CSV table of C-alpha atoms in Angstrom, one decimal:
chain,number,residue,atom,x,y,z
F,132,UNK,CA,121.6,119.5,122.9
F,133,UNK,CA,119.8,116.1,123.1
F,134,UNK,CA,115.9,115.7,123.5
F,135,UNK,CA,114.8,112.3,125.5
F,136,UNK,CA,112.0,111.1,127.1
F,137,UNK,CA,112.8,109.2,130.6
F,138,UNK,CA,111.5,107.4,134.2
F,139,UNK,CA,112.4,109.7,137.0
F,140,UNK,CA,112.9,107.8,140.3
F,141,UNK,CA,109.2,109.1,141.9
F,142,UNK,CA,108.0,106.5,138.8
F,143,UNK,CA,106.6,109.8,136.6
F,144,UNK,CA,107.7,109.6,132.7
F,145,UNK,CA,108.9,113.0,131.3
F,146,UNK,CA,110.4,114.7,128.4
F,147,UNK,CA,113.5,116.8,128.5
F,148,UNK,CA,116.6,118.5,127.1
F,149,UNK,CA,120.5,117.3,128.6
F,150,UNK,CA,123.0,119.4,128.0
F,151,UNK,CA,126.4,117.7,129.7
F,152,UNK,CA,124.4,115.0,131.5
F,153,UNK,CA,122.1,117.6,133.2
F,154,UNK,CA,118.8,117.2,131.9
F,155,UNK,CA,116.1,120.1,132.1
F,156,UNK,CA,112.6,118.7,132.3
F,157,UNK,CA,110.0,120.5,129.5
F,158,UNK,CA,106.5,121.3,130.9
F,159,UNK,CA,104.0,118.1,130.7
F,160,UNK,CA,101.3,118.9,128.4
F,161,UNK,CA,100.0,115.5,127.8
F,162,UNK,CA,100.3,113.0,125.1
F,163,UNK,CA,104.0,112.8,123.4
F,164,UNK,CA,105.7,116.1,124.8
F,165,UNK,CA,109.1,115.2,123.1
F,166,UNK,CA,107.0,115.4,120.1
F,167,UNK,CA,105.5,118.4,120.9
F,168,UNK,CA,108.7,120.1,121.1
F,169,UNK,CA,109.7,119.3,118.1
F,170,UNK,CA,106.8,120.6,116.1
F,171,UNK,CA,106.7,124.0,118.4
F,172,UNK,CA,110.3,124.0,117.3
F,173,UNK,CA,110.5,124.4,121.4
F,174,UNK,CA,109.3,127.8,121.1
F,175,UNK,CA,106.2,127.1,123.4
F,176,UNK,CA,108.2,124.7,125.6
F,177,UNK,CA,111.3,126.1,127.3
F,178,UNK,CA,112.5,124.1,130.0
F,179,UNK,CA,112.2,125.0,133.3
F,180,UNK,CA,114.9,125.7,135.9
F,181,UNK,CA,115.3,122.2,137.8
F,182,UNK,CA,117.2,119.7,136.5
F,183,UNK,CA,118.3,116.3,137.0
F,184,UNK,CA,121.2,114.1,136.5
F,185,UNK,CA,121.1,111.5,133.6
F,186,UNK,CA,123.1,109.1,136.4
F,187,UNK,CA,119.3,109.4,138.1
F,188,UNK,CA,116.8,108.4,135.1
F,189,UNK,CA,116.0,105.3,133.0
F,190,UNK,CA,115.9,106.7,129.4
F,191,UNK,CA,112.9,105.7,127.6
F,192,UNK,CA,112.6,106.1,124.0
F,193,UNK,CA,112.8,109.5,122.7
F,194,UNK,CA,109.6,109.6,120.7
F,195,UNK,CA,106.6,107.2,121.0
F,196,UNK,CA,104.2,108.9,119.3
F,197,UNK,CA,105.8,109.6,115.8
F,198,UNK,CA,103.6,110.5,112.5
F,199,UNK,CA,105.4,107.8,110.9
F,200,UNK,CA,108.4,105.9,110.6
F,201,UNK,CA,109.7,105.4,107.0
F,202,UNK,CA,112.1,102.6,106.7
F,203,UNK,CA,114.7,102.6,103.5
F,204,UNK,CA,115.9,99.1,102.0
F,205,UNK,CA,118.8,98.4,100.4
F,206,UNK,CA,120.2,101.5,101.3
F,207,UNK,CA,124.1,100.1,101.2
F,208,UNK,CA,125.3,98.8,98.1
F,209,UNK,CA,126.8,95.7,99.9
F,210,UNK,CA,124.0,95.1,102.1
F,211,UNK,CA,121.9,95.0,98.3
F,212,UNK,CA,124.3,92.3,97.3
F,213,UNK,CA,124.5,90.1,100.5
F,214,UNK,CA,120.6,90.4,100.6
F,215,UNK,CA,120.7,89.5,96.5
F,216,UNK,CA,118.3,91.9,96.0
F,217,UNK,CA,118.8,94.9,93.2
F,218,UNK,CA,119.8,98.2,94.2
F,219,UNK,CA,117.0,100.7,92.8
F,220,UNK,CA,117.3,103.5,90.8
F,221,UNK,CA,114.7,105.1,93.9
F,222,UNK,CA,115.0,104.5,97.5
F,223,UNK,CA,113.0,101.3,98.7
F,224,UNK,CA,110.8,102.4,101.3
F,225,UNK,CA,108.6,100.3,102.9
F,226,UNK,CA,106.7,101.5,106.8
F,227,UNK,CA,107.2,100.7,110.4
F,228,UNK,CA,104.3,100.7,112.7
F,229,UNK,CA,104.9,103.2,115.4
F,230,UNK,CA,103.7,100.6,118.2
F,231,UNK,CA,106.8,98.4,117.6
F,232,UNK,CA,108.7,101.2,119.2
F,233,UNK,CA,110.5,100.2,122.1
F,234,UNK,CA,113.3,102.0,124.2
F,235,UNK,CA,117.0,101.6,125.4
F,236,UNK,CA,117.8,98.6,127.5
F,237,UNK,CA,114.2,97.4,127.0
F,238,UNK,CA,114.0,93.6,125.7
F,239,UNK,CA,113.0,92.8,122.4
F,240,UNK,CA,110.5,90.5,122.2
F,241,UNK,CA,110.6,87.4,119.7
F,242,UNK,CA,107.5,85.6,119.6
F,243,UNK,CA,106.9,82.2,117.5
F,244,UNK,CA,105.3,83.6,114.7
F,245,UNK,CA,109.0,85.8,114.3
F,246,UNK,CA,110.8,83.4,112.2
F,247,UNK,CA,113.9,84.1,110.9
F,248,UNK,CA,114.4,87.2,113.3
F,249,UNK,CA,117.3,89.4,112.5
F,250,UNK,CA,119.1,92.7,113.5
F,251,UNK,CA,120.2,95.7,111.3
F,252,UNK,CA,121.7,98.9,112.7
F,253,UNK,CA,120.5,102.0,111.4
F,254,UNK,CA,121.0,106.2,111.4
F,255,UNK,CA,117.9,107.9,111.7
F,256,UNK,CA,116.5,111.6,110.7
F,257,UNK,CA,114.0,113.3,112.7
F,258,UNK,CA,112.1,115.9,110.9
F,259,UNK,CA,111.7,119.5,112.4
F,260,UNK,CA,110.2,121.1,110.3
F,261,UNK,CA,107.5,119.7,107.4
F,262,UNK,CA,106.9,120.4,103.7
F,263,UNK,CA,105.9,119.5,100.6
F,264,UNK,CA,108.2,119.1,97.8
F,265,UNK,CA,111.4,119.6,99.7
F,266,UNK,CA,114.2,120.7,97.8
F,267,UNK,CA,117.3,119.0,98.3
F,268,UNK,CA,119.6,121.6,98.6
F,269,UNK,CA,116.7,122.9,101.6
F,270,UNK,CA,117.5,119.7,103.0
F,271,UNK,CA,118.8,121.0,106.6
F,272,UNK,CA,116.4,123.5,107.9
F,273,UNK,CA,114.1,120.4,107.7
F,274,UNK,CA,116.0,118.1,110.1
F,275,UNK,CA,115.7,118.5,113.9
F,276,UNK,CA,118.1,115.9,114.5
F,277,UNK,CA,119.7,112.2,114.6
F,278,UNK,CA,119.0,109.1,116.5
F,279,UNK,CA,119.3,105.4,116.3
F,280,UNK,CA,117.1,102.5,115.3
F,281,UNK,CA,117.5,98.8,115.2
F,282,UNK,CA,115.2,98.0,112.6
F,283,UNK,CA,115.0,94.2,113.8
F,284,UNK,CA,113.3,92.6,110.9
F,285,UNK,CA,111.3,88.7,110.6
F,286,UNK,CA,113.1,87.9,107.8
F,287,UNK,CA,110.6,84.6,107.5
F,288,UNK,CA,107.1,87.2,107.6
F,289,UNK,CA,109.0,90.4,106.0
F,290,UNK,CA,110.4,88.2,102.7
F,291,UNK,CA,106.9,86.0,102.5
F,292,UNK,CA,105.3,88.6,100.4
F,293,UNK,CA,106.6,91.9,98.7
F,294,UNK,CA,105.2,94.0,101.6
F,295,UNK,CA,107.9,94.4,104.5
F,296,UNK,CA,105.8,96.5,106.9
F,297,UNK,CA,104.8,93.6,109.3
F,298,UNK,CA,107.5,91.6,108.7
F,299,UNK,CA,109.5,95.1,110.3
F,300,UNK,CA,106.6,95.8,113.0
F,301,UNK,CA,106.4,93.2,115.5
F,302,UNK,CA,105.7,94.6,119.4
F,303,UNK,CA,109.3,95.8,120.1
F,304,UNK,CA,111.0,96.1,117.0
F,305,UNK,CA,111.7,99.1,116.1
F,306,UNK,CA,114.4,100.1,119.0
F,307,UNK,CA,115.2,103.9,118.9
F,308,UNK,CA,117.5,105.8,121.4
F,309,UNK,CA,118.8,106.6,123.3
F,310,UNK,CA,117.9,110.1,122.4
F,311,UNK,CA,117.7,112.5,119.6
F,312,UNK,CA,121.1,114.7,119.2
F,313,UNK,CA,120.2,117.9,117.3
F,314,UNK,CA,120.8,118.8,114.0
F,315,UNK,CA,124.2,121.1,115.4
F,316,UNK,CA,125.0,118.7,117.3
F,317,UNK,CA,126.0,116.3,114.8
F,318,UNK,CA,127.4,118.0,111.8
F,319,UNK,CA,127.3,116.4,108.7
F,320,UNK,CA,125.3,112.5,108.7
F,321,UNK,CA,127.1,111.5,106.0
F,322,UNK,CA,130.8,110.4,108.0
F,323,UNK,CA,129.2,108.8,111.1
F,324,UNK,CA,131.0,105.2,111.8
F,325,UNK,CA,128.1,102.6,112.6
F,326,UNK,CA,129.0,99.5,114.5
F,327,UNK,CA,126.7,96.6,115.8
F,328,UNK,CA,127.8,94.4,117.8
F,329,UNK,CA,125.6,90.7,119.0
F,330,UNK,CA,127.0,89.7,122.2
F,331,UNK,CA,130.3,91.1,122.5
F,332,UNK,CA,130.8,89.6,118.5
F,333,UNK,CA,131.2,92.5,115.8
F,334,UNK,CA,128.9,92.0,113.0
F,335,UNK,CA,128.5,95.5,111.1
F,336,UNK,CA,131.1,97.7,111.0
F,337,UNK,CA,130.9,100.3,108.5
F,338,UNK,CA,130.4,104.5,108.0
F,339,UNK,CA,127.1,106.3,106.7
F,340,UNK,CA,129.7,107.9,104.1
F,341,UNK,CA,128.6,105.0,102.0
F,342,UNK,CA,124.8,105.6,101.9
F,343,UNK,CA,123.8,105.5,98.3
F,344,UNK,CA,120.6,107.6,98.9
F,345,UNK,CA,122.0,110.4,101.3
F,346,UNK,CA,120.0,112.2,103.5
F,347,UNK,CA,119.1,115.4,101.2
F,348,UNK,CA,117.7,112.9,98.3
F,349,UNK,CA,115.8,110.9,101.0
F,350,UNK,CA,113.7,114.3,102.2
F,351,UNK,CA,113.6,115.1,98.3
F,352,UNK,CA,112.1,112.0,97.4
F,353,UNK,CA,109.8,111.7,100.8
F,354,UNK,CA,108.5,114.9,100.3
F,355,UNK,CA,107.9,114.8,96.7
F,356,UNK,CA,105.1,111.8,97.3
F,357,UNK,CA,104.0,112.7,100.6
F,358,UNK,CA,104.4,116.1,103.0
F,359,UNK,CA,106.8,115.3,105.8
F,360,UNK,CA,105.4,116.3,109.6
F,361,UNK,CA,107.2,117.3,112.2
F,362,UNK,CA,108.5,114.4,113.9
F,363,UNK,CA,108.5,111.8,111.0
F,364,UNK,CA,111.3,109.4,111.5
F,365,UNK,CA,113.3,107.9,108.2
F,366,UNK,CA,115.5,105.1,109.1
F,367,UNK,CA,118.4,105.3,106.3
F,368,UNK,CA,118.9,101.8,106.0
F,369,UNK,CA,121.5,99.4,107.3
F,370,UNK,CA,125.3,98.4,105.9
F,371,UNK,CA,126.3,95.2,105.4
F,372,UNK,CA,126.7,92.1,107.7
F,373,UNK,CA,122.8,90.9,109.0
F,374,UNK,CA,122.2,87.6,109.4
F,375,UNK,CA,120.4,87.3,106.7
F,376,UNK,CA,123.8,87.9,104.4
F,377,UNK,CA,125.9,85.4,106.5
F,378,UNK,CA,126.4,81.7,105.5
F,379,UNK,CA,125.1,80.4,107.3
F,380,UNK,CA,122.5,82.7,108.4
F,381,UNK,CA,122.8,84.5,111.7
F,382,UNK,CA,119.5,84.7,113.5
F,383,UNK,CA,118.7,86.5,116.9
F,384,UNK,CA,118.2,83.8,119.8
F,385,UNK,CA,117.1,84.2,123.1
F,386,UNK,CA,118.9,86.4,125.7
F,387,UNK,CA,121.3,88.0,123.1
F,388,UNK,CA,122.3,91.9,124.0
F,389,UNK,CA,122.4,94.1,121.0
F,390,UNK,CA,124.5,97.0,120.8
F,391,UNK,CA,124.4,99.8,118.5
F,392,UNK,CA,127.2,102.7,118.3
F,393,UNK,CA,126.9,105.5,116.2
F,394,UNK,CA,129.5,108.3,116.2
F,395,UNK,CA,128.5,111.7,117.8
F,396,UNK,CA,125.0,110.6,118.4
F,397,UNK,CA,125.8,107.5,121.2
F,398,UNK,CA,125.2,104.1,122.1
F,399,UNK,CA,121.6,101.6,122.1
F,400,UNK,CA,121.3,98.7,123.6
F,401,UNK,CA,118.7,96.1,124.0
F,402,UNK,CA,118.2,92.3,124.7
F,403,UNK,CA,116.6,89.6,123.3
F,404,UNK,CA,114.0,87.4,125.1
F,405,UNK,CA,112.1,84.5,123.5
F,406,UNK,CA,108.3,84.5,124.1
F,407,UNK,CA,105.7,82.0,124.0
């Protein structure tokens, strides 16, 4: 099963479930109801019998409302190296303002005081249900599912100071989509193949076998500072090949379409526009 949010074509923005391209709309209860399905673990939300062909919606994306999104650095040995930066003996985990969520095909925005902007695709873990102290080996029954973020990063704001968070938060940065496959759905995180491609050109190309903080250590470590919330979103990190690592560097310019592929979960894409 997948959980989205969409645009029907009477205008009205929705959550649902698909199942095979048929999507069952949940009941609108106001606010984020794609959230609220996750944290009633849809017990209190069963979808209702009409449905509606995913041919027939613009997807939006699948959560707009999340606690928090936890971004972890350096999370790919070779993406440490290319960014010279050491790889810790603890995830790096810096914060991305909700508000710089945006959705599939939506344009990302690069404004002047973005310098330096670059792209890095990324597997992300939506938490089902919270705790506190999280064992790792309890890892699972804590994950409602997987999506995708392009955690499109100022390199010139983000590396100015030791603090990444606005440097990672700019008005449509934080790309996530299309939708969130369930937990089932997906099997095991850790042998997804990850591609991102920057107009047509490959530039990462890798598999989320080679995580160096996997997903059970990141809840451990998460929880074990701070009680994780239904609907918290951890970005795992990105592999190697951002523009930052290229020589010469590889910066995101105007009108450039992003696309992200990740294995059983599917496809994001977005495009860049230059503001003023």
């Amino acid at each position: 099963m997948k959980l989205l949010r969409y645009r029907g074509k009477d205008g009205a923005v929705r959550a649902g479930v698909m199942r095979d391209e048929v999507i069952q709309p949940l009941p609108v209860r106001g606010g984020d109801d794609a959230l609220l399905y996750i944290a009633d673990g849809g017990a209190a939300m069963r979808p209702g019998v009409e449905t509606v062909a995913l041919k027939d919606v613009t997807l939006l994306a699948p959560l707009v409302q999340p606690p928090r999104i936890f971004g972890i650095g350096l999370n790919y040995r070779e993406h440490a190296v290319e960014s010279k930066m050491a790889v810790q003996s603890v995830p790096t985990v810096f914060m991305k303002l909700p508000s710089s969520i945006t959705g599939p095909d939506a344009d990302v925005l690069l404004p002047p005081e973005a310098t330096e902007p670059d792209y890095e695709a990324e597997l992300a873990v939506v938490i089902g249900e919270g705790g506190y102290r999280i064992a790792a080996n309890d890892w699972e029954r804590h994950v409602f599912g997987y999506t995708i973020v392009n955690d499109v990063s100022a390199r010139g704001v983000q590396l100015a100071t030791s603090q990444w968070t606005l440097g990672k938060s700019f008005k449509t940065f934080t790309p996530m989509g299309p939708w969130i496959a369930t937990r089932d759905e997906v099997g095991d995180p850790h042998e997804l193949g990850i591609k991102l491609t920057l107009s047509g050109e490959v530039m990462q190309h890798a598999n989320t076998r080679d995580l160096i903080f996997r997903v059970p250590e990141l809840i451990a470590y998460l929880s074990s500072l701070v009680e994780l919330e239904p609907g918290d979103v951890i970005s795992t990190g990105t592999p190697p090949g951002v523009g930052l690592g290229r020589t010469p560097k590889r910066w995101l310019k105007d009108a450039e379409e992003m696309v992200i592929e990740i294995e059983k979960i599917g496809t994001l894409r977005n495009r860049t526009r230059v503001v003023t």
